[in-house]
Short mmCIF file of N, CA and C in Angstrom, two decimals:
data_model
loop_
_atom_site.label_atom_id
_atom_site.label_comp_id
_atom_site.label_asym_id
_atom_site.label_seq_id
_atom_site.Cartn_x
_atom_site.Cartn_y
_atom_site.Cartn_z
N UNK A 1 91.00 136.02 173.55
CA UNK A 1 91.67 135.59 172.34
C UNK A 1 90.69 134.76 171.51
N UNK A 2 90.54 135.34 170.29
CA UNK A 2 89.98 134.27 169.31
C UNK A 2 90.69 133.32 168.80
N UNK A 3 89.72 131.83 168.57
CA UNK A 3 90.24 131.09 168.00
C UNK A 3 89.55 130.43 166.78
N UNK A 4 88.62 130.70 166.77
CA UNK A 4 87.66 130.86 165.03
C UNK A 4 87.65 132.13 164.08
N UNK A 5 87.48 132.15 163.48
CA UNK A 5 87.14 132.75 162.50
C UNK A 5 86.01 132.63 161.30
N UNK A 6 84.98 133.73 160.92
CA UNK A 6 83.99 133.08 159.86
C UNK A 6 84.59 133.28 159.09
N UNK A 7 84.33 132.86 157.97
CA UNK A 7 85.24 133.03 156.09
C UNK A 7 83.40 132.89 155.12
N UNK A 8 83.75 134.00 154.39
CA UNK A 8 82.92 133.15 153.39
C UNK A 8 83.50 132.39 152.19
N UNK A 9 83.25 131.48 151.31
CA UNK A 9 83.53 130.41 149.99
C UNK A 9 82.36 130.88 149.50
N UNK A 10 83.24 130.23 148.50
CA UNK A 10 82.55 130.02 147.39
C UNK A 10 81.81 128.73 146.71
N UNK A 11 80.53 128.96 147.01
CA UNK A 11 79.77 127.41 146.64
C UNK A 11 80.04 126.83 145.11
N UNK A 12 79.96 125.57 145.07
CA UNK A 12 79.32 124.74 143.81
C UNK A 12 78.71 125.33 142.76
N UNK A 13 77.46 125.69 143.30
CA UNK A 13 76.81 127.05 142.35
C UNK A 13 77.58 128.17 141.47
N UNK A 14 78.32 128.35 142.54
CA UNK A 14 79.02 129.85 141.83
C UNK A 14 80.17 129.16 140.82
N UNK A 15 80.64 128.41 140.84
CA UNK A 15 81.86 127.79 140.44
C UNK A 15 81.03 127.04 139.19
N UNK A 16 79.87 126.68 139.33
CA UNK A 16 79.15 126.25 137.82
C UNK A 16 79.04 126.93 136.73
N UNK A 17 78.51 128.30 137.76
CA UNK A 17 78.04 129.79 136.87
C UNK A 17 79.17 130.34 136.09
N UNK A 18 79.90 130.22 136.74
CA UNK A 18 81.49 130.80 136.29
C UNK A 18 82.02 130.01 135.14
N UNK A 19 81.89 129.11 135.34
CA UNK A 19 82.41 128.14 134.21
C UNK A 19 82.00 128.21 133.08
N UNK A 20 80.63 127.97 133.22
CA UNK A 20 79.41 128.11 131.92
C UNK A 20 80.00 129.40 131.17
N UNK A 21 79.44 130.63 132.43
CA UNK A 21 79.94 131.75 131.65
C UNK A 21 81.20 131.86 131.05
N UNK A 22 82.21 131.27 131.53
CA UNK A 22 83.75 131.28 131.18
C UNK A 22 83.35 130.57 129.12
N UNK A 23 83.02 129.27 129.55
CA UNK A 23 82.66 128.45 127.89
C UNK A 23 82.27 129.33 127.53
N UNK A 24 80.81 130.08 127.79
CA UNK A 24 80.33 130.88 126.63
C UNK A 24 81.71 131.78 126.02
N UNK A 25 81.85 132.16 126.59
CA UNK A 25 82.33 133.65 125.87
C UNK A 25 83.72 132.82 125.66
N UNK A 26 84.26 131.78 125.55
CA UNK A 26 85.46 131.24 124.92
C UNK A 26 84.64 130.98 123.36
N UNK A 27 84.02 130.10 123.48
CA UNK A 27 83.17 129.94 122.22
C UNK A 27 82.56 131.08 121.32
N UNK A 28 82.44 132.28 122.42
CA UNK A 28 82.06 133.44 120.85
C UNK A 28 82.94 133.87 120.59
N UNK A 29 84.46 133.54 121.50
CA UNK A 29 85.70 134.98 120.86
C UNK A 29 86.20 133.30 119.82
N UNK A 30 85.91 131.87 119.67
CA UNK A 30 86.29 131.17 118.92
C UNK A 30 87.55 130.66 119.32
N UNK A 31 87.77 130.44 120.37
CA UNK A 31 89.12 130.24 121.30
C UNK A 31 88.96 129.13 122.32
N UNK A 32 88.96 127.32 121.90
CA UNK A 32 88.90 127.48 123.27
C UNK A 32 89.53 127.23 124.02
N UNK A 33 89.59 126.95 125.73
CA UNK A 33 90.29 127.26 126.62
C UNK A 33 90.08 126.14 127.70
N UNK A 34 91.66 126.33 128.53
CA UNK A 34 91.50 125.09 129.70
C UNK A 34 90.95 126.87 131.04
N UNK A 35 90.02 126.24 131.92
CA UNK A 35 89.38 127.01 133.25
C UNK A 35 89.34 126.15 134.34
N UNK A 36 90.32 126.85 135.39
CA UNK A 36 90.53 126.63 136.58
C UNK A 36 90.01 127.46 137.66
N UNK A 37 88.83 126.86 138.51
CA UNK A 37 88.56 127.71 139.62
C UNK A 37 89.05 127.15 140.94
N UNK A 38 89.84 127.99 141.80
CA UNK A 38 90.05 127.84 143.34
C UNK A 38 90.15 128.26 143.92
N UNK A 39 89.62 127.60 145.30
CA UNK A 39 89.38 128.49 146.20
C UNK A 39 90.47 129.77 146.95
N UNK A 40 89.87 130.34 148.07
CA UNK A 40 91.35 131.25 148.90
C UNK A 40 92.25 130.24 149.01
N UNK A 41 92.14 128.99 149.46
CA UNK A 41 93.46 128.23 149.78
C UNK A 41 94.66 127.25 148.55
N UNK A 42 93.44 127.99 147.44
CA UNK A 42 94.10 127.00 146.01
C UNK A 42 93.58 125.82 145.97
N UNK A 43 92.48 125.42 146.52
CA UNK A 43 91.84 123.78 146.36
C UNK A 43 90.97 124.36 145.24
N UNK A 44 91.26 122.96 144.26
CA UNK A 44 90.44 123.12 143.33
C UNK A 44 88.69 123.10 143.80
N UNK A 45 88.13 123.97 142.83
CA UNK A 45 86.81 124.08 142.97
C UNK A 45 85.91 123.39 141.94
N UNK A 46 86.89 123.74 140.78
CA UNK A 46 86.09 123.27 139.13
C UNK A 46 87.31 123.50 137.97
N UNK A 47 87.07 122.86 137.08
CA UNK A 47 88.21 123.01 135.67
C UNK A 47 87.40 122.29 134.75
N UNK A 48 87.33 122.85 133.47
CA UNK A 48 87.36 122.20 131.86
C UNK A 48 88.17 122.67 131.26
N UNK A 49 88.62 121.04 131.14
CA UNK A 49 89.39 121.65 129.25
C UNK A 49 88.65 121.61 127.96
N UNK A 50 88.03 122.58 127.60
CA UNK A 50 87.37 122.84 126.33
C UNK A 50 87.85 121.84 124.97
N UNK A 51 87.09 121.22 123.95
CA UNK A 51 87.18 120.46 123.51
C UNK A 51 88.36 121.50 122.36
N UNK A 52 89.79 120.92 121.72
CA UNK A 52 90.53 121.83 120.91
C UNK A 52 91.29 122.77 121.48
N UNK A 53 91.22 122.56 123.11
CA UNK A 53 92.56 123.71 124.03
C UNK A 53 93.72 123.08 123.99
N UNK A 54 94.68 123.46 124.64
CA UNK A 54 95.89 122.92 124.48
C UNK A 54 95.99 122.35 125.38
N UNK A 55 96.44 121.17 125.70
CA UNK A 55 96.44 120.44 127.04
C UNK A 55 97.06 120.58 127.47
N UNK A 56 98.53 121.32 127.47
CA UNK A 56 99.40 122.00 128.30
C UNK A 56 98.87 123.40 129.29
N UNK A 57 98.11 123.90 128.31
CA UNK A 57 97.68 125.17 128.90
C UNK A 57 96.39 124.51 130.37
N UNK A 58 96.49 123.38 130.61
CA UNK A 58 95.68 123.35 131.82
C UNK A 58 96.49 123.25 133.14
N UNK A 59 97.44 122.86 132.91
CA UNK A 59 98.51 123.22 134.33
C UNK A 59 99.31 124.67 133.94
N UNK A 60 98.84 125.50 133.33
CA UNK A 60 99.29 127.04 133.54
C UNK A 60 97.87 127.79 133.92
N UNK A 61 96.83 127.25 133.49
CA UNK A 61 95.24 127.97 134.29
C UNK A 61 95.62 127.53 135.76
N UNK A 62 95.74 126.32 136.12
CA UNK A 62 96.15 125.99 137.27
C UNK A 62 96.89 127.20 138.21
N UNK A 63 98.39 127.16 137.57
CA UNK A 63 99.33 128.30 138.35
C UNK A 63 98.49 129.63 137.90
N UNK A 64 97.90 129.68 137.33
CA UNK A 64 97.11 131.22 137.01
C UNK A 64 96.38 131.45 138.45
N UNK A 65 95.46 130.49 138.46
CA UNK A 65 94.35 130.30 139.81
C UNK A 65 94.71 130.58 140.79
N UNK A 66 96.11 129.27 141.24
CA UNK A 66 96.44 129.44 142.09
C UNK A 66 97.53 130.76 142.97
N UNK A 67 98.02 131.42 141.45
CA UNK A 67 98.56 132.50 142.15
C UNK A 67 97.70 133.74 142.40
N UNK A 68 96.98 133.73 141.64
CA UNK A 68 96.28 135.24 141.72
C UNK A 68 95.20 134.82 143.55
N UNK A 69 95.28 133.28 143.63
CA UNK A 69 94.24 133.24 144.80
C UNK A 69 95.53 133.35 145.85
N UNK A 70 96.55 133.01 145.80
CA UNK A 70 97.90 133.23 146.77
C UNK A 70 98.17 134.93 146.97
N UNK A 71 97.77 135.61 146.20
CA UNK A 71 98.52 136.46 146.49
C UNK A 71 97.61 137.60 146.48
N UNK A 72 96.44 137.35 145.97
CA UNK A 72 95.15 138.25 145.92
C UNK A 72 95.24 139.60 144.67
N UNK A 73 95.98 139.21 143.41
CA UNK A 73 96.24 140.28 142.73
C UNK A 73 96.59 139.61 141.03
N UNK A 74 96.39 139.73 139.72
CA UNK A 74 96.50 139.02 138.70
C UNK A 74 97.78 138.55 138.93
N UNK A 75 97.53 137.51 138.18
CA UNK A 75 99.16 136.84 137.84
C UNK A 75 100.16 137.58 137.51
N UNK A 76 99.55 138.60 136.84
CA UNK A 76 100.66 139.52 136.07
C UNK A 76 101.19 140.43 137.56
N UNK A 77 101.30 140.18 138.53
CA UNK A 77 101.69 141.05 138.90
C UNK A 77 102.86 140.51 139.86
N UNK A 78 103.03 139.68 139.60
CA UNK A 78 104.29 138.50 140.31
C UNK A 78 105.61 139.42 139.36
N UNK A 79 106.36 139.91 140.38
CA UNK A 79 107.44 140.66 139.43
C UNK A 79 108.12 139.97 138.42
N UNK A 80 108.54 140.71 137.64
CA UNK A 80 109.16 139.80 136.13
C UNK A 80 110.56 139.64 136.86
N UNK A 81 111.05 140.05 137.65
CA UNK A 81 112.92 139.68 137.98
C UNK A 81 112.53 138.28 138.70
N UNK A 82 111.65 138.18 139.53
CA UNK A 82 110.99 136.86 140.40
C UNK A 82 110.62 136.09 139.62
N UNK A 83 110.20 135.79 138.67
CA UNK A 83 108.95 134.87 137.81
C UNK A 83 110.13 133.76 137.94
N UNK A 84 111.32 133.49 137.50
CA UNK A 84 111.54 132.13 137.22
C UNK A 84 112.07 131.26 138.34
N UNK A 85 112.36 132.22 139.66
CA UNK A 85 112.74 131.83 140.33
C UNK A 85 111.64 131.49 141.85
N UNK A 86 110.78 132.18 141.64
CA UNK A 86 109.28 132.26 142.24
C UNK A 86 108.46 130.49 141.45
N UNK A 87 108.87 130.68 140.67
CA UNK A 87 108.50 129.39 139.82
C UNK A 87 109.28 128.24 140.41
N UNK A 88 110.59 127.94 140.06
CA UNK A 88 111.34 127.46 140.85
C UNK A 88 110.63 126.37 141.81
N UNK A 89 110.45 128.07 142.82
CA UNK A 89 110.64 127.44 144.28
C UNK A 89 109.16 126.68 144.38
N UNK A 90 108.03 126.60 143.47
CA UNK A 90 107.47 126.37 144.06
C UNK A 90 106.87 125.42 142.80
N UNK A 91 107.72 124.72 141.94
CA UNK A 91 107.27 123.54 141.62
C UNK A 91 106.70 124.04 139.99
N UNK A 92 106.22 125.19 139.66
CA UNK A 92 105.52 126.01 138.92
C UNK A 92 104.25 126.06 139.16
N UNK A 93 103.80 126.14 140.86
CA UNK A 93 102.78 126.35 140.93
C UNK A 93 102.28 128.22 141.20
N UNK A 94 103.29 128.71 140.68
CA UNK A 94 102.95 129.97 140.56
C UNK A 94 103.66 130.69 139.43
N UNK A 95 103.22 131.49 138.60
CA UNK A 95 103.43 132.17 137.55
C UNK A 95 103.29 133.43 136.99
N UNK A 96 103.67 133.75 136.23
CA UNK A 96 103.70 135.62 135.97
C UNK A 96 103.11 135.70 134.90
N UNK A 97 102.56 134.43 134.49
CA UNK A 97 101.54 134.56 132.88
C UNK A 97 100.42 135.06 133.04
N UNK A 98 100.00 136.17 131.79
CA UNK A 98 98.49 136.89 132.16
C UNK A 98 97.53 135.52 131.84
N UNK A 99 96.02 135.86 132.67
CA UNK A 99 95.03 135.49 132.67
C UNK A 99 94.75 134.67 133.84
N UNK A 100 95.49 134.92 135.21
CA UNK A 100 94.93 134.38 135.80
C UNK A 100 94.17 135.94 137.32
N UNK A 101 93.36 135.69 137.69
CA UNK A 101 92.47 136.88 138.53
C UNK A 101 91.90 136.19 139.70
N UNK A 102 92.36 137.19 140.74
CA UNK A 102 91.80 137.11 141.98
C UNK A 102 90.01 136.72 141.69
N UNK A 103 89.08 136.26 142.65
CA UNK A 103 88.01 136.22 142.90
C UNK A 103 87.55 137.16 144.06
N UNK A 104 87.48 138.09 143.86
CA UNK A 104 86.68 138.72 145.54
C UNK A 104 85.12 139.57 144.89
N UNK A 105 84.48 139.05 146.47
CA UNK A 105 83.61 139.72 146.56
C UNK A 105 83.38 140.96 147.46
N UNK A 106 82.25 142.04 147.60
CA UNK A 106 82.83 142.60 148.61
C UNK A 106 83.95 143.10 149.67
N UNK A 107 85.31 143.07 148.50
CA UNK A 107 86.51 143.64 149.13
C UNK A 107 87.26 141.76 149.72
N UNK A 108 86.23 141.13 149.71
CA UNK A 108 87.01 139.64 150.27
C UNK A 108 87.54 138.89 149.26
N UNK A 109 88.49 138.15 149.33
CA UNK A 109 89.36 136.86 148.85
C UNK A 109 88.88 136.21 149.00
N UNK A 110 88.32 134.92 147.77
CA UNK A 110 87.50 134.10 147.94
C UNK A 110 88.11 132.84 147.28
N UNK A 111 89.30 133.37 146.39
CA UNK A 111 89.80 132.65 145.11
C UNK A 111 90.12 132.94 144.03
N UNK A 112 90.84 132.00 143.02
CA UNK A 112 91.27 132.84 142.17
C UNK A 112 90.71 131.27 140.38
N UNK A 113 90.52 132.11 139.90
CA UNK A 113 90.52 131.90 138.63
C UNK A 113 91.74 131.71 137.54
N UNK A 114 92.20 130.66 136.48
CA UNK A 114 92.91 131.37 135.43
C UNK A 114 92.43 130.32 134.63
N UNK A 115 92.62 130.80 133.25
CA UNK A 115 92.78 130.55 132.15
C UNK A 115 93.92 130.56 130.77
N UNK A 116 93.53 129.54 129.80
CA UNK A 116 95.03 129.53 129.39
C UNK A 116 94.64 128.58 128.25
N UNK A 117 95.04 128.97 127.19
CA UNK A 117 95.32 128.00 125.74
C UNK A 117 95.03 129.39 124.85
N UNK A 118 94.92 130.95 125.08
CA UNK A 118 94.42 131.86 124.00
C UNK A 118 96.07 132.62 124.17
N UNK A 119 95.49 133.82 123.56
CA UNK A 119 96.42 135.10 123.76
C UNK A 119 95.95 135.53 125.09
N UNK A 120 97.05 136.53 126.05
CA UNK A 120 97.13 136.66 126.82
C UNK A 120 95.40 137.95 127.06
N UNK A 121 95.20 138.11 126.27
CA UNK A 121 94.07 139.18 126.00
C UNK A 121 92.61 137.91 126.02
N UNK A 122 92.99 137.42 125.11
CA UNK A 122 91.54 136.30 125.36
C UNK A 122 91.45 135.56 126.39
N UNK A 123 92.73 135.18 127.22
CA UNK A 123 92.48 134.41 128.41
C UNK A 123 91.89 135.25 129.74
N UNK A 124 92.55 136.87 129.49
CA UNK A 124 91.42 137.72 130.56
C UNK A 124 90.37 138.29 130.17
N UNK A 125 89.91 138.06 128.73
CA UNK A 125 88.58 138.55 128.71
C UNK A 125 87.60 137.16 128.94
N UNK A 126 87.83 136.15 129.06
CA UNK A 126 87.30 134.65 129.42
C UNK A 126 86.93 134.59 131.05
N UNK A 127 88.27 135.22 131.56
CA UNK A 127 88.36 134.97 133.12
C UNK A 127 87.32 136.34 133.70
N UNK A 128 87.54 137.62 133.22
CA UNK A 128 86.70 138.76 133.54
C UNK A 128 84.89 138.17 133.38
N UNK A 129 84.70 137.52 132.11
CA UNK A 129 83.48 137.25 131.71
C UNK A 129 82.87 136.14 132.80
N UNK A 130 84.18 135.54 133.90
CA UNK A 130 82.91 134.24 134.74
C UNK A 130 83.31 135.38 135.70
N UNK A 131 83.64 136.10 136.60
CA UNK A 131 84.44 137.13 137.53
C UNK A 131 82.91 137.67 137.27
N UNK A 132 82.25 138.57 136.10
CA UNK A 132 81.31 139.50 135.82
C UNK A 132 79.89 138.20 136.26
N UNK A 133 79.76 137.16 135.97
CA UNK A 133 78.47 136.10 136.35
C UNK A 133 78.13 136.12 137.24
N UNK A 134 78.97 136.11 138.43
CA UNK A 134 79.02 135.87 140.21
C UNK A 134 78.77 137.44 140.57
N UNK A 135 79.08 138.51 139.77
CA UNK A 135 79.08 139.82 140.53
C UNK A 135 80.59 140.13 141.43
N UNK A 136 81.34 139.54 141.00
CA UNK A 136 82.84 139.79 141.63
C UNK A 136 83.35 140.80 141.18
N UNK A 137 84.56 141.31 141.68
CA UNK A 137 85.18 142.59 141.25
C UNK A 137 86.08 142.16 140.14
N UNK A 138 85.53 143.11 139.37
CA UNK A 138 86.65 142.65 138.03
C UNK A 138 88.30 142.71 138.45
N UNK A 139 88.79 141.89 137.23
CA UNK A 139 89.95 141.47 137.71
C UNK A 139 90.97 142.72 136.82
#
C-alpha cells in the first residue's frame, strides 16, 4: 500500500510569468483586470488588481480560480440549474462566471486561474494569454 504520492506545482516562477503575461495582454485589449492564480488545492499562488479594475471583480477571479482548479474544467462549466445553489453552499467560493481555466500541464492539474473586471470574452482571452506563457493546455 502506498502512502505518498509525487505531485508536480507550480513554482513562483511560473505564477510570475503568468501574471506579467496576463497584464500584458489586459493592457493591449485596454481592459484592466483583477488575476488570480491557484494552486490544485485553491491556495493562492499570486493576484493583481490592475490599476482601474473593479474591486469587486477580485473575489469573482478568486471563485473563477478556485473553481476551475476544484473541478479541473472552466468555470463555465458548473451547470447553470447548480450555479446559485453550488454558490450557496460554498460561501461563493465557486461560480459559473466565464473566465476562470483549469491550469494543466501534460494532461496534469496543477491549478486554476481566473480573471474578472472585462467582458466575459476579455477575461478568457487574458486568462488563455498567461495559460499560453507557461506552455499549459489552453483553457
Amino acid at each position: 500500500m502506498e502512502f505518498t504520492a509525487c505531485a508536480r506545482i507550480l513554482t513562483h516562477r511560473a505564477t510570475l510569468e503568468m501574471l506579467d503575461a496576463a497584464v500584458e495582454t489586459a493592457e493591449a485589449i485596454g481592459q484592466p483586470q483583477c488575476i488570480v492564480i491557484v494552486d490544485a488545492s485553491g491556495e493562492l499562488l499570486g493576484e493583481i488588481r490592475m490599476t482601474g479594475s473593479k474591486f469587486l471583480s477580485r473575489r469573482s477571479a478568486r471563485a473563477k480560480a478556485r473553481t476551475a482548479a476544484s473541478t479541473g474544467a472552466p468555470s463555465t462549466e458548473v451547470p447553470e440549474a447548480v450555479r446559485p445553489h453550488v454558490a450557496a453552499a460554498t460561501g461563493g467560493e465557486v461560480t459559473g462566471l466565464a473566465g476562470g481555466l483549469p491550469i494543466r500541464i501534460d494532461g496534469v492539474l496543477l491549478g486554476g486561474i481566473g480573471v474578472g473586471s472585462g467582458s466575459p470574452e476579455q477575461d478568457l482571452r487574458v486568462a488563455r494569454a498567461a495559460l499560453a506563457e507557461i506552455g499549459a493546455e489552453a483553457g
